[in-house]
Amino acid sequence: MAKKFKNKTIAWLEYRLPIFSVLREALVDHPTPRNLNYWWNFGSLAGITLIIMIVSGLMLSMHYVAHTDLAFDSIEHIMRDVNYGWLIRYIHSVGASMFFFVVYIHIARGLYYGSYKFPREVLWWLGIIIFLLMIASAFLGYTLPWGQMSFWGATVITNLFTAIPLIGDNIVTWLWGGYSIDNPTLNRFYSLHFLIPFLIVGIVFFHIVALHKFGSNNPTGIDLNLKKEKIPFHPYYTIKDFFGFGIFFIIFSIFVFFIPNVLGHPDNYIPADPLVTPAHIVPEWYFLPFYAVLRAIPFKLLGVLAMLGSIFILFVLPWLDTSKVRSCRFRPIYKQFYWIFIFNFFVLGWVGSKVPEGHYLIISRISTAYYFIHFLIILPILGKFEKTLPTPINIFKISKYKK
Amino acid sequence: MIQISNKRKKIKSAKDRRNFLKLTTMSMAAAGTAFAVWPFIDSMNPSADVLALGTKEVDLSNIKKGTSKTIKWRGKPVFIKHRTEVEIQDARKVDLNQLKDPEKDEDRVVNPEWLIVVGVCTHLGCIPKGQMNGDVKGDFNGWFCPCHGSHYDSSGRVRKGPAPKNLEVPKYSFINKNKLKIG
């Protein structure tokens, strides 16, 4: 089965450590569905973004100082004095937004084509774990510049833990290492912010192992049994992924070089002041939908549980969606609900950025309710009653019902 | 035959012994691990120097009736409000059944003229507005938290919004008429 390596050194090492055959299987020979569309580019885009974040973060860590008196100034030192410091910092801060942008599309693709269904449930779980780690890392990283939004964002989020009955206050004191967000907090946040990306790398490894067990899902969502339905990863998908990188880097660069602060909040250029709360605390754009869920509910503990639930519900999605058909292409009714769900998610993001009063509060409550109704009521029932279109036997036989 | 069944019994008891040993060893290991992990967890709790910054004295003589002052204690703001007669009366005539976290005003103050509360919203830790002249004081003439819209009255009790509890009253005592010790 294993091809021999011609190069003697490689063959010698391969005999003792089968690294080259593993890499060749994963990056060269891996049989990949030949009908993948561009939505399948976003996995590799997430991978390259992770690498960019780790490298730029490493360079920043050589100049950043995690101390409440010095953190803000050290960021300005990076921006003004360090060679290309401005570039590296903007790559890192814009990169965080790019990472979420790419991963949201990656998740949305999974939802549309039913990639979470049997036998890819664990692959899906690992993806959600990566998403949760990304959320933690982004939140911790946003604290480090020690601006007003850093400080107050950290205050609001760590205070979520006070919602835990009985031991909530002790947990928050433990998280803070004091009676308020202060130097011990900043130090440990920096430490954890450094750690988490490497945890993500570890989970990504398992994500890929699980992916390669059954191979990628594909736009038709059917199981591919014919050999000719698949093509080797290299050169077909390496080249396609590189093309995707090119487009992505152009967009990334537009943000880095022309509008690096457009996705941030101007208040974070004000040094943190523990005695003044900004008039309107908003998280980064990628947290807004979940922030809206938190604020929609007038009871603290319930609000926190709903916010966590809105992500954790994804873990049981493979069982909530009772339909045997994976892809939206053959689920005409689910397709409508899918787009309503996406629209509703945008609505949540939009109200998350508004002050929760008056009609914004009402909209956020309706949207939050719909978010959960989609998963808990629509999906289980739809799978039982929806009349799906006939799926093709293989990807060459296109269903006659397809437009 | 007898010999065989004896042998079986021996094997069975040996298995039981083995299971017992496994179980006790594992529970000891688990307990030991728990003890070993504790120092690591506790190292994240407030350190001695943080704990030492426990108390603070405040001069009250320059806080006029009807105004308030914010001081920093344990890294958090503390609101010191010199209440007027009207504010005290407002706080006292409230029906306790209307309150989310029922507490008498009398139980929240030592001297009714002085209300001392930690200025941290019990929802998610923002600092409510209402300390400065011209601030929004909310619907109940106390404080208003702009983050998620909680309203507090002139006794620092939550009256409206997502906050679950009243503003916390720190431990304090009056050293003399014009001197307050917090902590």
XYZ file of C-alpha atoms in Angstrom, chain A residues 151-152 155-157 159-160 162 169-170 173-180 182 184 188 192 274-281 291 294-295 297-300 304 355-357, chain B residues 40-47 50-51 53 70-72 74-78 100 120-129 144 146-149 151 161-165:
82
model
C -11.445 46.675 30.824
C -15.225 46.940 30.735
C -15.713 43.163 33.627
C -19.028 42.319 32.011
C -17.941 38.897 30.771
C -19.295 38.923 35.908
C -21.308 36.373 33.951
C -21.561 35.573 39.348
C -18.823 35.310 43.711
C -15.946 33.118 44.870
C -12.725 36.512 42.798
C -10.660 33.489 41.848
C -10.764 34.414 38.151
C -9.749 37.981 38.946
C -7.130 37.153 41.560
C -8.502 40.127 43.504
C -11.645 42.111 44.197
C -11.795 43.669 40.783
C -6.618 44.394 38.040
C -3.298 39.816 38.445
C -3.304 35.567 33.738
C -4.082 32.025 28.813
C -11.862 51.421 36.667
C -14.040 54.309 37.870
C -15.682 55.294 34.593
C -17.911 52.953 32.621
C -18.235 53.871 28.937
C -21.754 55.007 28.039
C -22.340 51.968 25.873
C -20.352 48.756 26.202
C -24.549 39.231 23.396
C -27.697 37.437 26.861
C -29.457 40.779 27.084
C -33.608 37.781 28.935
C -34.368 39.863 32.040
C -33.124 37.246 34.520
C -29.369 37.089 35.002
C -26.259 33.534 30.858
C -29.091 49.729 23.625
C -31.518 47.091 24.910
C -34.584 49.261 25.319
C -2.222 25.427 41.637
C -5.867 26.452 41.835
C -5.396 28.493 44.990
C -2.429 30.337 43.481
C -4.981 32.133 41.309
C -6.888 33.462 44.341
C -6.119 36.986 45.659
C -2.528 37.160 46.924
C -4.102 42.251 47.424
C -5.823 41.074 50.605
C -5.432 46.568 50.843
C -17.077 58.190 44.649
C -13.988 56.690 46.253
C -11.924 53.697 45.210
C -10.360 47.362 46.654
C -10.203 48.538 43.035
C -13.939 49.174 43.008
C -15.877 52.432 43.287
C -17.810 53.057 46.500
C -37.035 42.338 43.723
C -20.936 48.109 40.963
C -24.100 46.986 39.229
C -25.094 43.535 40.497
C -25.960 42.484 36.977
C -22.641 42.407 35.144
C -20.420 44.826 37.022
C -20.764 48.167 35.232
C -20.720 51.393 37.219
C -24.188 52.946 37.419
C -24.658 56.608 36.523
C -29.117 54.011 36.444
C -26.373 52.265 31.176
C -25.018 48.855 30.219
C -28.168 46.808 30.493
C -30.690 49.262 31.938
C -32.569 51.249 37.874
C -33.995 45.961 34.962
C -31.952 42.754 34.873
C -29.899 43.238 38.069
C -30.836 40.518 40.579
C -29.693 42.195 43.795
